[in-house]
Coordinates of C-alpha atoms and ligand atoms in Angstrom, one line a residue:
Chain A
M102 CA 79.2 74.4 9.9
N103 CA 81.2 75.6 12.8
V104 CA 81.9 72.2 14.2
A105 CA 85.6 71.6 14.7
M106 CA 87.2 69.5 12.0
P107 CA 88.7 66.2 12.9
G108 CA 92.3 66.3 13.9
H109 CA 93.8 65.1 10.6
T110 CA 94.2 68.3 8.5
T111 CA 96.4 66.9 5.8
V112 CA 95.2 64.0 3.7
K113 CA 96.7 63.2 0.4
S114 CA 93.6 61.8 -1.2
D115 CA 90.2 62.7 0.2
P116 CA 89.5 64.0 3.6
V117 CA 86.0 63.1 4.7
P118 CA 84.9 65.8 7.1
A119 CA 81.7 64.8 8.8
N120 CA 80.3 68.4 8.7
F121 CA 79.7 68.7 5.0
G122 CA 77.0 67.2 2.9
K123 CA 77.0 64.6 0.2
P124 CA 79.7 64.8 -2.5
V125 CA 78.8 67.0 -5.4
I126 CA 82.0 66.7 -7.4
E127 CA 83.8 63.4 -7.6
A128 CA 86.8 63.0 -9.9
R129 CA 88.6 59.6 -10.3
D130 CA 91.9 59.3 -12.1
L131 CA 90.9 62.2 -14.3
D132 CA 93.2 62.8 -17.2
L133 CA 93.2 65.5 -19.9
T134 CA 95.7 65.8 -22.8
F135 CA 95.4 68.6 -25.3
Q136 CA 96.5 67.9 -28.8
T137 CA 98.2 71.0 -30.0
G138 CA 100.3 72.0 -33.0
D139 CA 103.5 71.3 -31.2
G140 CA 102.5 68.0 -29.7
P141 CA 100.3 66.8 -26.8
V142 CA 100.1 68.9 -23.6
H143 CA 99.3 66.8 -20.5
A144 CA 97.2 69.4 -18.7
L145 CA 95.6 67.1 -16.0
S146 CA 97.0 63.8 -14.7
K147 CA 95.4 61.4 -12.3
I148 CA 93.2 63.9 -10.6
N149 CA 91.3 62.5 -7.6
L150 CA 89.1 64.9 -5.8
T151 CA 85.9 65.0 -3.9
V152 CA 84.0 68.2 -3.2
R153 CA 81.1 68.1 -0.8
Q154 CA 78.0 70.1 -0.5
G155 CA 78.7 73.4 1.2
E156 CA 82.4 73.3 1.0
F157 CA 84.6 76.1 -0.2
V158 CA 87.4 74.5 -2.1
S159 CA 90.3 76.5 -3.6
F160 CA 92.7 75.4 -6.3
I161 CA 96.1 77.0 -6.0
G162 CA 99.3 76.4 -8.0
P163 CA 101.8 77.9 -10.4
S164 CA 100.7 79.2 -13.7
G165 CA 99.9 76.5 -16.2
C166 CA 99.3 73.7 -13.7
G167 CA 95.8 73.1 -14.9
K168 CA 93.6 74.9 -12.5
T169 CA 91.5 76.5 -15.1
T170 CA 91.4 73.3 -17.1
L171 CA 90.1 71.3 -14.1
L172 CA 87.4 73.9 -13.4
R173 CA 86.4 73.8 -17.1
V174 CA 86.1 70.0 -17.0
I175 CA 83.8 70.3 -14.0
A176 CA 81.8 72.9 -16.0
D177 CA 81.7 70.7 -19.1
L178 CA 83.6 73.3 -21.1
E179 CA 86.4 70.8 -21.6
Q180 CA 86.2 67.1 -22.2
P181 CA 88.5 64.8 -20.2
T182 CA 90.5 62.2 -22.1
G183 CA 90.6 59.7 -19.3
G184 CA 89.1 58.8 -15.9
A185 CA 85.7 59.6 -14.6
I186 CA 84.0 62.7 -13.1
S187 CA 80.5 63.3 -11.8
V188 CA 78.8 66.5 -10.8
N189 CA 75.7 66.1 -8.6
G190 CA 75.9 62.4 -9.4
L191 CA 75.5 63.2 -13.1
S192 CA 77.9 63.6 -15.9
P193 CA 79.2 67.2 -16.2
E194 CA 77.2 67.6 -19.4
A195 CA 73.9 66.6 -17.7
A196 CA 74.8 68.8 -14.7
R197 CA 75.5 71.7 -17.0
K198 CA 72.2 71.2 -18.8
A199 CA 70.5 71.1 -15.3
R200 CA 72.1 74.5 -14.7
A201 CA 73.9 73.1 -11.6
Y202 CA 76.5 75.9 -11.4
G203 CA 77.2 79.5 -12.0
Y204 CA 80.6 80.2 -13.6
V205 CA 82.7 83.3 -12.9
F206 CA 85.4 83.7 -15.5
Q207 CA 88.8 85.3 -14.9
A208 CA 87.6 88.3 -17.0
P209 CA 84.2 89.8 -16.3
A210 CA 82.9 88.9 -19.8
L211 CA 80.0 91.3 -19.6
Y212 CA 78.2 91.8 -22.9
P213 CA 79.1 95.4 -23.8
W214 CA 75.8 96.2 -25.5
R215 CA 73.8 95.3 -22.4
T216 CA 73.5 97.5 -19.3
I217 CA 74.6 96.0 -16.0
G218 CA 71.0 95.1 -15.2
K219 CA 70.5 93.5 -18.6
N220 CA 73.8 91.5 -18.2
I221 CA 72.6 90.1 -14.9
A222 CA 69.3 89.3 -16.6
L223 CA 71.0 87.3 -19.4
P224 CA 70.9 83.9 -17.7
L225 CA 67.4 84.7 -16.4
E226 CA 66.3 85.4 -20.0
V227 CA 67.9 82.2 -21.3
M228 CA 66.3 80.2 -18.5
G229 CA 62.8 81.7 -19.1
F230 CA 62.3 83.7 -15.9
S231 CA 59.3 86.1 -16.0
A232 CA 60.0 89.8 -16.5
A233 CA 58.9 90.6 -13.0
E234 CA 61.0 87.9 -11.5
R235 CA 64.0 89.2 -13.5
Q236 CA 63.5 92.7 -12.2
T237 CA 63.5 91.6 -8.5
R238 CA 66.5 89.4 -9.0
I239 CA 68.5 92.1 -10.8
R240 CA 67.8 94.4 -7.8
D241 CA 68.6 91.8 -5.2
N242 CA 71.8 90.6 -6.7
L243 CA 73.0 94.1 -7.5
A244 CA 72.5 95.0 -3.8
L245 CA 74.3 91.8 -2.8
V246 CA 77.5 92.9 -4.6
D247 CA 77.1 96.6 -3.6
L248 CA 76.2 97.8 -7.1
A249 CA 72.7 99.2 -6.3
G250 CA 72.0 102.1 -8.6
F251 CA 74.3 100.9 -11.4
E252 CA 71.6 98.9 -13.1
N253 CA 71.3 101.2 -16.2
K254 CA 75.0 101.8 -16.7
F255 CA 76.9 100.1 -19.5
P256 CA 79.9 98.0 -18.5
W257 CA 82.5 100.5 -19.8
Q258 CA 81.2 103.0 -17.3
L259 CA 82.2 100.8 -14.4
S260 CA 85.7 100.1 -13.0
G261 CA 87.3 96.7 -13.4
G262 CA 86.4 95.7 -9.8
M263 CA 82.8 96.8 -10.3
Q264 CA 82.6 94.8 -13.5
Q265 CA 83.9 91.7 -11.8
R266 CA 81.3 92.2 -9.0
A267 CA 78.6 92.5 -11.7
S268 CA 79.8 89.2 -13.2
I269 CA 79.5 87.6 -9.8
A270 CA 76.0 89.0 -9.5
R271 CA 75.2 87.5 -12.9
A272 CA 76.5 84.1 -11.8
L273 CA 74.3 84.3 -8.7
S274 CA 71.2 85.6 -10.3
F275 CA 69.7 82.2 -11.1
D276 CA 70.6 80.9 -7.7
P277 CA 72.7 77.9 -8.7
D278 CA 73.7 75.5 -5.9
M279 CA 77.4 75.7 -6.9
L280 CA 79.7 78.5 -7.9
L281 CA 82.8 77.9 -10.0
M282 CA 85.1 80.9 -9.9
D283 CA 88.3 81.2 -11.9
E284 CA 90.6 83.8 -10.3
P285 CA 87.7 86.2 -10.1
F286 CA 89.7 88.8 -8.2
G287 CA 93.0 88.3 -9.9
A288 CA 93.1 91.7 -11.6
L289 CA 92.0 93.7 -8.6
D290 CA 94.0 95.7 -6.1
E291 CA 94.6 94.5 -2.6
I292 CA 91.9 96.6 -0.8
V293 CA 89.1 95.8 -3.3
R294 CA 90.2 92.2 -3.1
D295 CA 90.0 92.1 0.7
H296 CA 86.5 93.7 0.5
L297 CA 85.3 91.2 -2.1
N298 CA 86.8 88.3 -0.2
E299 CA 84.8 89.3 2.9
Q300 CA 81.6 89.7 0.9
L301 CA 82.1 86.4 -0.8
L302 CA 82.7 84.7 2.5
K303 CA 79.5 86.2 4.0
L304 CA 77.6 85.1 0.9
W305 CA 78.9 81.6 1.2
A306 CA 78.1 81.4 4.9
K307 CA 74.6 82.7 4.3
T308 CA 73.7 80.6 1.3
Q309 CA 75.6 77.4 2.0
K310 CA 76.5 77.2 -1.7
T311 CA 79.4 74.9 -2.8
V312 CA 82.2 77.1 -4.1
V313 CA 85.1 76.0 -6.2
F314 CA 87.6 78.8 -6.4
V315 CA 90.8 79.2 -8.4
T316 CA 93.5 81.6 -7.0
H317 CA 97.2 82.4 -7.1
S318 CA 97.1 84.0 -3.7
I319 CA 98.0 82.0 -0.6
P320 CA 96.3 84.4 1.9
E321 CA 93.2 84.5 -0.3
A322 CA 93.0 80.7 -0.4
V323 CA 93.5 80.3 3.3
F324 CA 91.1 83.1 4.2
L325 CA 88.3 81.8 2.1
S326 CA 88.6 78.0 1.9
T327 CA 87.6 75.0 3.9
K328 CA 89.9 72.9 1.7
I329 CA 92.9 74.0 -0.3
V330 CA 93.9 71.9 -3.3
V331 CA 97.6 72.5 -4.0
M332 CA 98.4 71.7 -7.6
S333 CA 101.7 71.3 -9.5
P334 CA 102.6 71.5 -13.1
R335 CA 103.9 69.3 -16.0
P336 CA 101.8 67.3 -15.9
G337 CA 99.1 69.1 -13.9
R338 CA 98.2 67.2 -10.9
I339 CA 97.1 67.5 -7.3
H340 CA 100.1 67.7 -5.0
E341 CA 98.4 68.0 -1.7
V342 CA 95.0 68.7 -0.2
I343 CA 95.1 70.9 2.9
D344 CA 92.1 71.3 5.2
C345 CA 91.6 74.8 6.4
D346 CA 89.7 74.8 9.6
L347 CA 89.1 78.4 10.5
G348 CA 85.3 78.3 10.9
T349 CA 82.7 80.3 9.0
D350 CA 83.1 83.6 10.9
R351 CA 86.4 85.0 9.6
P352 CA 87.1 88.7 10.0
L353 CA 90.0 90.0 8.0
E354 CA 92.1 90.2 11.1
I355 CA 92.1 86.4 11.3
R356 CA 95.0 86.7 8.8
E357 CA 97.3 87.8 11.7
T358 CA 96.5 84.7 13.8
P359 CA 99.0 81.9 14.3
E360 CA 96.4 79.3 13.0
F361 CA 96.0 81.2 9.8
L362 CA 99.8 81.7 9.4
A363 CA 100.4 78.0 10.1
I364 CA 98.1 76.9 7.3
A365 CA 99.5 79.6 4.9
A366 CA 103.0 78.2 5.7
R367 CA 101.9 74.7 4.8
V368 CA 100.3 75.8 1.6
R369 CA 103.6 77.6 0.7
D370 CA 105.6 74.5 1.5
G371 CA 103.3 72.4 -0.6
L372 CA 103.6 74.8 -3.5
R373 CA 107.4 74.8 -3.2
A374 CA 107.6 71.0 -3.0
G375 CA 105.3 70.8 -6.0
H376 CA 107.6 73.1 -7.9
S377 CA 110.8 71.2 -7.1
Y378 CA 109.4 68.2 -8.9
D379 CA 110.7 69.5 -12.2
Chain B
M527 CA 77.4 125.8 -22.7
T528 CA 80.0 127.6 -24.6
A529 CA 82.7 125.6 -23.0
V530 CA 81.0 122.4 -24.3
T531 CA 80.4 123.6 -27.8
A532 CA 83.7 125.5 -28.3
P533 CA 85.8 122.4 -29.0
R534 CA 83.3 121.0 -31.4
R535 CA 83.3 124.2 -33.4
R536 CA 87.0 124.2 -33.6
L537 CA 86.9 120.7 -34.8
T538 CA 84.6 121.6 -37.7
E539 CA 86.8 124.6 -38.5
G540 CA 89.8 122.3 -38.5
R541 CA 88.0 120.1 -41.0
A542 CA 86.6 122.9 -43.2
V543 CA 90.0 124.2 -44.3
P544 CA 91.4 120.9 -45.7
V545 CA 88.1 120.1 -47.4
A546 CA 87.9 123.6 -49.0
T547 CA 91.5 123.2 -50.1
M548 CA 90.7 119.9 -51.7
V549 CA 87.7 121.2 -53.5
L550 CA 89.6 124.1 -54.8
A551 CA 92.5 121.9 -56.0
I552 CA 90.0 119.6 -57.8
L553 CA 88.3 122.6 -59.5
V554 CA 91.6 124.1 -60.6
I555 CA 92.7 120.7 -62.1
W556 CA 89.3 120.2 -63.7
Y557 CA 89.3 123.7 -65.4
A558 CA 92.9 123.0 -66.6
C559 CA 91.8 119.7 -68.1
T560 CA 88.8 121.3 -69.7
I561 CA 91.1 123.8 -71.5
W562 CA 93.4 121.0 -72.5
L563 CA 90.9 118.5 -73.7
N564 CA 88.6 120.9 -75.5
A565 CA 91.5 122.8 -77.2
R566 CA 91.5 120.9 -80.4
W567 CA 87.8 121.5 -81.1
Q568 CA 88.2 125.2 -80.1
L569 CA 91.0 125.5 -82.7
Q570 CA 88.7 124.0 -85.3
V571 CA 86.0 126.4 -84.4
F572 CA 88.3 129.4 -84.9
D573 CA 89.5 127.9 -88.1
R574 CA 86.1 127.4 -89.6
A575 CA 85.1 130.9 -88.6
G576 CA 88.3 132.2 -90.4
Q577 CA 89.2 133.9 -87.1
A578 CA 93.0 134.0 -86.9
D579 CA 93.6 136.8 -84.4
W580 CA 92.0 135.3 -81.3
T581 CA 93.3 136.1 -77.9
I582 CA 94.2 133.6 -75.2
W583 CA 91.1 134.8 -73.2
Q584 CA 88.8 134.2 -76.1
F585 CA 90.3 130.8 -76.5
V586 CA 89.9 129.8 -72.8
A587 CA 86.4 131.2 -72.7
G588 CA 85.6 129.2 -75.8
T589 CA 86.7 125.9 -74.3
F590 CA 84.5 126.7 -71.3
A591 CA 81.4 127.2 -73.4
Q592 CA 81.2 124.5 -76.0
D593 CA 78.0 122.8 -76.8
R594 CA 79.4 119.2 -76.8
P595 CA 82.7 119.5 -75.1
V596 CA 85.0 116.5 -74.5
L597 CA 85.0 117.6 -70.9
P598 CA 82.4 120.1 -69.7
A599 CA 83.6 122.8 -67.3
P600 CA 82.3 122.5 -63.7
H601 CA 80.0 125.5 -64.1
Q602 CA 78.5 124.0 -67.2
V603 CA 77.7 120.8 -65.2
L604 CA 76.2 123.0 -62.5
V605 CA 74.0 124.9 -64.9
E606 CA 72.9 121.6 -66.5
L607 CA 72.1 120.2 -63.0
W608 CA 70.2 123.4 -62.1
N609 CA 68.2 123.3 -65.4
S610 CA 67.4 119.6 -65.1
V611 CA 66.7 119.5 -61.3
A612 CA 65.2 122.9 -60.3
M613 CA 63.7 124.2 -63.6
Q614 CA 61.8 121.1 -64.5
D615 CA 58.6 119.6 -63.2
V616 CA 59.7 116.4 -61.3
T617 CA 57.2 114.3 -63.3
S618 CA 58.8 115.4 -66.6
R619 CA 61.1 113.1 -68.4
R620 CA 63.5 116.0 -68.7
S621 CA 63.8 116.2 -65.0
L622 CA 66.9 114.6 -63.4
V623 CA 64.9 114.1 -60.2
Y624 CA 62.4 112.0 -62.2
H625 CA 65.2 109.8 -63.4
A626 CA 67.0 109.7 -60.1
W627 CA 63.7 108.5 -58.4
I628 CA 63.4 105.6 -60.9
T629 CA 67.0 104.6 -60.2
L630 CA 66.6 105.1 -56.4
S631 CA 63.5 102.9 -56.2
A632 CA 65.2 100.1 -58.0
T633 CA 68.3 100.6 -55.8
L634 CA 66.3 100.5 -52.6
L635 CA 64.3 97.4 -53.6
G636 CA 67.4 95.6 -54.7
F637 CA 69.3 96.7 -51.6
V638 CA 66.7 95.5 -49.2
M639 CA 66.5 92.1 -51.0
G640 CA 70.3 91.9 -51.1
T641 CA 70.6 92.7 -47.4
V642 CA 68.0 90.1 -46.4
L643 CA 69.5 87.5 -48.7
G644 CA 73.0 88.3 -47.5
I645 CA 72.0 88.0 -43.8
A646 CA 70.0 84.8 -44.5
L647 CA 73.0 83.2 -46.3
A648 CA 75.4 84.3 -43.5
V649 CA 73.1 82.7 -40.9
L650 CA 73.2 79.4 -42.9
I651 CA 76.9 79.6 -43.4
V652 CA 77.6 80.2 -39.7
H653 CA 75.3 77.5 -38.4
N654 CA 76.1 74.7 -40.9
R655 CA 79.6 73.5 -41.8
A656 CA 78.4 71.8 -45.0
V657 CA 76.8 75.0 -46.3
D658 CA 79.9 76.9 -45.4
R659 CA 82.1 74.6 -47.4
S660 CA 79.8 74.2 -50.4
L661 CA 78.3 77.6 -50.7
M662 CA 81.2 80.0 -50.1
P663 CA 83.2 79.2 -53.3
W664 CA 80.1 79.7 -55.4
L665 CA 79.4 83.0 -53.8
I666 CA 82.9 84.2 -54.5
A667 CA 82.7 82.8 -58.0
S668 CA 79.4 84.7 -58.6
Q669 CA 81.2 88.0 -57.9
T670 CA 84.0 87.4 -60.4
I671 CA 81.5 87.4 -63.3
P672 CA 81.5 90.9 -64.9
I673 CA 78.1 92.4 -64.2
L674 CA 78.2 94.3 -67.5
A675 CA 78.2 90.9 -69.3
I676 CA 75.3 89.3 -67.5
A677 CA 73.1 92.4 -66.9
P678 CA 71.7 92.5 -70.5
M679 CA 71.1 88.7 -70.3
I680 CA 69.1 89.0 -67.0
V681 CA 67.1 91.9 -68.5
V682 CA 66.4 90.0 -71.7
V683 CA 65.6 86.7 -70.0
L684 CA 63.2 88.3 -67.5
A685 CA 61.6 90.4 -70.2
S686 CA 60.9 87.2 -72.1
I687 CA 58.8 85.9 -69.2
G688 CA 57.1 89.2 -68.9
L689 CA 59.1 90.9 -66.1
T690 CA 60.2 94.4 -67.1
G691 CA 60.8 97.7 -65.4
L692 CA 61.7 97.7 -61.7
V693 CA 62.2 94.0 -61.0
P694 CA 65.1 93.1 -63.4
K695 CA 67.0 96.2 -62.3
S696 CA 66.5 95.4 -58.6
L697 CA 67.6 91.8 -59.2
I698 CA 70.9 93.1 -60.6
S699 CA 71.2 95.4 -57.5
T700 CA 70.5 92.4 -55.3
Y701 CA 73.1 90.4 -57.1
L702 CA 75.7 93.0 -56.4
S703 CA 74.7 94.0 -52.9
F704 CA 74.2 90.6 -51.2
F705 CA 77.8 89.7 -51.4
P706 CA 79.4 92.3 -49.1
V707 CA 76.6 91.6 -46.6
V708 CA 77.3 87.9 -46.6
V709 CA 81.0 88.4 -46.1
G710 CA 80.5 91.1 -43.4
M711 CA 77.8 89.2 -41.5
V712 CA 79.7 85.9 -41.5
K713 CA 82.5 87.7 -40.0
G714 CA 80.2 89.5 -37.6
F715 CA 78.3 86.4 -36.5
R716 CA 81.7 84.8 -35.8
S717 CA 83.1 87.8 -33.9
P718 CA 82.0 86.7 -30.4
D719 CA 85.1 85.5 -28.5
A720 CA 85.4 82.1 -26.8
L721 CA 84.6 83.5 -23.4
Q722 CA 81.4 85.1 -24.5
L723 CA 80.4 81.8 -26.2
D724 CA 81.4 79.7 -23.1
L725 CA 79.2 81.9 -21.0
M726 CA 76.2 81.1 -23.1
R727 CA 77.2 77.4 -22.9
T728 CA 77.2 77.4 -19.1
Y729 CA 73.6 78.5 -19.2
H730 CA 72.7 75.7 -21.5
S731 CA 71.3 78.1 -24.1
S732 CA 69.9 77.0 -27.4
R733 CA 71.4 77.9 -30.7
G734 CA 68.6 80.4 -31.3
Q735 CA 69.4 82.1 -28.0
V736 CA 73.1 82.2 -28.7
F737 CA 72.2 83.8 -32.1
G738 CA 69.7 86.3 -30.7
K739 CA 71.5 87.3 -27.6
L740 CA 75.1 87.1 -28.7
R741 CA 75.8 86.7 -32.4
W742 CA 73.3 89.2 -33.7
P743 CA 74.2 92.1 -31.4
S744 CA 77.9 91.3 -31.9
A745 CA 77.4 91.6 -35.7
M746 CA 75.7 95.0 -35.6
P747 CA 78.8 97.1 -36.4
Y748 CA 79.6 94.6 -39.3
L749 CA 76.1 94.9 -40.6
F750 CA 76.3 98.7 -41.0
T751 CA 79.7 98.6 -42.6
S752 CA 78.6 96.0 -45.2
M753 CA 75.3 97.8 -45.8
K754 CA 77.3 100.9 -46.7
V755 CA 79.3 98.9 -49.3
G756 CA 76.2 97.1 -50.3
V757 CA 74.1 100.2 -51.0
A758 CA 76.8 101.7 -53.2
A759 CA 77.0 98.4 -55.1
S760 CA 73.2 98.4 -55.4
L761 CA 73.2 101.8 -57.0
V762 CA 75.8 100.7 -59.5
G763 CA 73.6 97.6 -60.2
A764 CA 70.5 99.6 -60.8
I765 CA 72.3 102.0 -63.2
V766 CA 73.9 99.1 -65.1
G767 CA 70.5 97.4 -65.3
E768 CA 69.1 100.6 -66.9
L769 CA 71.6 100.6 -69.7
P770 CA 70.2 97.7 -71.7
T771 CA 66.6 99.0 -71.3
G772 CA 67.5 102.2 -72.9
A773 CA 64.5 104.5 -73.1
A774 CA 62.7 103.3 -70.0
G775 CA 64.2 106.1 -67.8
G776 CA 66.5 106.3 -64.9
L777 CA 70.0 107.6 -64.5
G778 CA 71.4 104.8 -66.5
S779 CA 69.2 105.6 -69.5
R780 CA 70.1 109.2 -69.1
L781 CA 73.8 108.3 -69.3
L782 CA 73.2 106.1 -72.4
A783 CA 71.2 108.9 -74.1
G784 CA 73.8 111.4 -73.3
S785 CA 76.5 109.3 -74.9
Y786 CA 74.3 108.6 -77.9
Y787 CA 73.9 112.3 -78.7
G788 CA 77.3 113.5 -77.5
Q789 CA 75.7 115.4 -74.6
T790 CA 78.6 115.1 -72.3
T791 CA 77.3 117.8 -70.0
Q792 CA 74.1 115.7 -69.5
I793 CA 76.3 112.6 -68.7
W794 CA 78.3 114.5 -66.1
A795 CA 75.1 115.9 -64.6
A796 CA 73.7 112.3 -64.3
L797 CA 77.0 111.1 -62.8
F798 CA 76.9 113.9 -60.2
M799 CA 73.3 113.0 -59.4
A800 CA 74.3 109.3 -59.0
A801 CA 77.2 110.3 -56.7
A802 CA 75.0 112.5 -54.6
L803 CA 72.4 109.7 -54.4
S804 CA 75.0 107.2 -53.2
A805 CA 76.5 109.7 -50.7
T806 CA 73.0 110.4 -49.3
L807 CA 72.2 106.7 -49.0
I808 CA 75.5 106.0 -47.2
F809 CA 74.9 109.1 -45.0
V810 CA 71.5 107.8 -44.0
I811 CA 72.9 104.3 -43.2
G812 CA 75.6 106.0 -41.1
L813 CA 72.9 108.0 -39.3
V814 CA 70.9 104.8 -38.5
E815 CA 74.2 103.2 -37.4
R816 CA 75.0 106.0 -35.0
I817 CA 71.5 105.8 -33.5
V818 CA 71.5 102.0 -33.1
L819 CA 75.1 101.8 -31.8
K820 CA 74.3 104.5 -29.3
R821 CA 71.4 102.6 -28.0
M822 CA 73.6 99.6 -27.7
G823 CA 75.8 101.6 -25.3
V824 CA 78.8 101.9 -27.5
R825 CA 81.3 104.2 -25.8
P826 CA 81.1 107.6 -27.4
Ligands
ATP1750 N1 92.6 74.9 -25.2 C1 93.9 74.5 -25.0 N2 94.6 73.9 -26.0 C2 95.9 73.5 -25.7 N3 96.5 73.6 -24.5 C3 95.8 74.2 -23.5 C4 94.5 74.6 -23.7 N4 94.1 75.1 -22.5 C5 95.1 75.0 -21.7 N5 96.2 74.4 -22.3 C6 97.4 74.1 -21.6 O1 97.1 73.3 -20.5 C7 98.0 73.7 -19.4 C8 97.1 74.1 -18.2 O2 96.5 75.3 -18.5 P1 95.5 76.0 -17.5 O3 94.9 77.2 -18.2 O4 94.6 75.1 -16.9 O5 96.5 76.6 -16.4 P2 96.2 77.4 -15.1 O6 96.6 76.6 -14.0 O7 94.8 77.9 -15.1 O8 97.2 78.6 -15.3 P3 97.0 80.2 -14.9 O9 97.2 80.2 -13.4 O10 98.1 80.9 -15.7 O11 95.6 80.6 -15.3 C9 98.9 74.8 -19.9 O12 100.1 74.2 -20.2 C10 98.2 75.3 -21.1 O13 99.1 75.7 -22.1
MG1751 MG1 93.9 79.8 -15.4

């Protein structure tokens, strides 16, 4: 995982780093047009993307550029109107039915009538885990997101940050190979966000899960990712894919290093260039 | 301890004053109406007795003490209630408790059937587009038919096939109470937002699981609201169902008998009994609601 990346850090289409596994998400000329009351909205246009096993890929781009839509297509929550996409070599629908991913929404979306523990058990109940197995997984995953002892609290008794952590624990509880996260820390303050970023990074390094992560924050994207997908709006498309080669051991201080700042500057340039298209 | 209970006591005090004022105002208006509505008969009474020099106090006292007043005074109704509730054996036909129990049993049976039917129809409507389109207009149409018009027909038709007593009345209760439950539960089952539904979809959950783990708990507040409306409608249904059967007992027959014999006080006592019954039923549902919602972690 720590092996240095090949020299080419910017590739328009698909970088093929040798150190990650087989492709798990492959999109070819993906297109999605929403038919709305005031005419069609071209949300995704000619998306070509490969995500490999164990990668941490971030989508970054201005509001409305289709980040959520792309994530939802991967998750089979939205149907593309053109092109092809496979997840784990299957159609997104088959992958969803095989429970290939855990999805973290922008809002915690905890069920208010369930305690935190019961919320984490929700996917486990649906998937038919035994009661004993559910209990151990609730405990383990609560500990993982620093919420031990909150099992019997109801969501409204927790802060926004704690609720979001609970929703991450819920997505992790059934141990999917892939995590799809849509701006999970968008609503949180800087300090909590830093803390959760560190925890997420540790988790990713430990479990080798593939993570696809949507964010608005350049530092967050650079800090977390192995690959940053810069998107631009109208129509939503991939402007640039930037490799982010900072290794798996990333203390928060890495954000002061020249390497980090150089990548952040390139992401910023990419975002600016993408914006000037319209 | 005192610090915790003090605000609550102040709250009840804050509520007691307006409630007492309201009750007082209603009593004053009622007594005024009693004098006004019974005046003509009282004048006739004095006339017939050849009593020309009556005082205003005799007149007022007279309007409050008539045997068959147009509007009985509140204390007359209270005395009638006391006589027919506390002074009678509950198994006696002269006991209002006896009649209230007959009505209550029909109400409860009809209400339970109506609630079950309402929930079942709502489940069908939510899960099947064709049912939604074809059934809903009929359900709405069913409620536009005046119940007073079809209640006697239901009673007569069912009597002709040997069904009398509790069942026909309960069916009328069912007919009135299922509708608010259908409407409320359809709304409740559809209340989960897109995010909550998407979440279940990412787990590849079955329709049954979506129903049991998301739609049903989401609909709980709607269930209790529509049950409160439904139980009141159910009581009306049971009383209406008792009107055509006449002598068979129940608050409805009591109302009918009262109006036959001009026993207005008896009518009002029966009305008060019905109101108390309905308030009690709604209170009980509210109690269950509070317990259930508390267990579901609703923010106090
Ligand atoms: N269900 C929908 N129906 C119609 N249009 C939609 C729908 N979902 C998204 N869109 C449109 O598609 C475009 C992309 O939306 P999307 O939510 O993917 O943006 P985003 O990049 O996630 O933005 P943000 O950063 O604000 O979350 C927007 O123009 C949006 O209005
Ligand atoms: Mg979005």
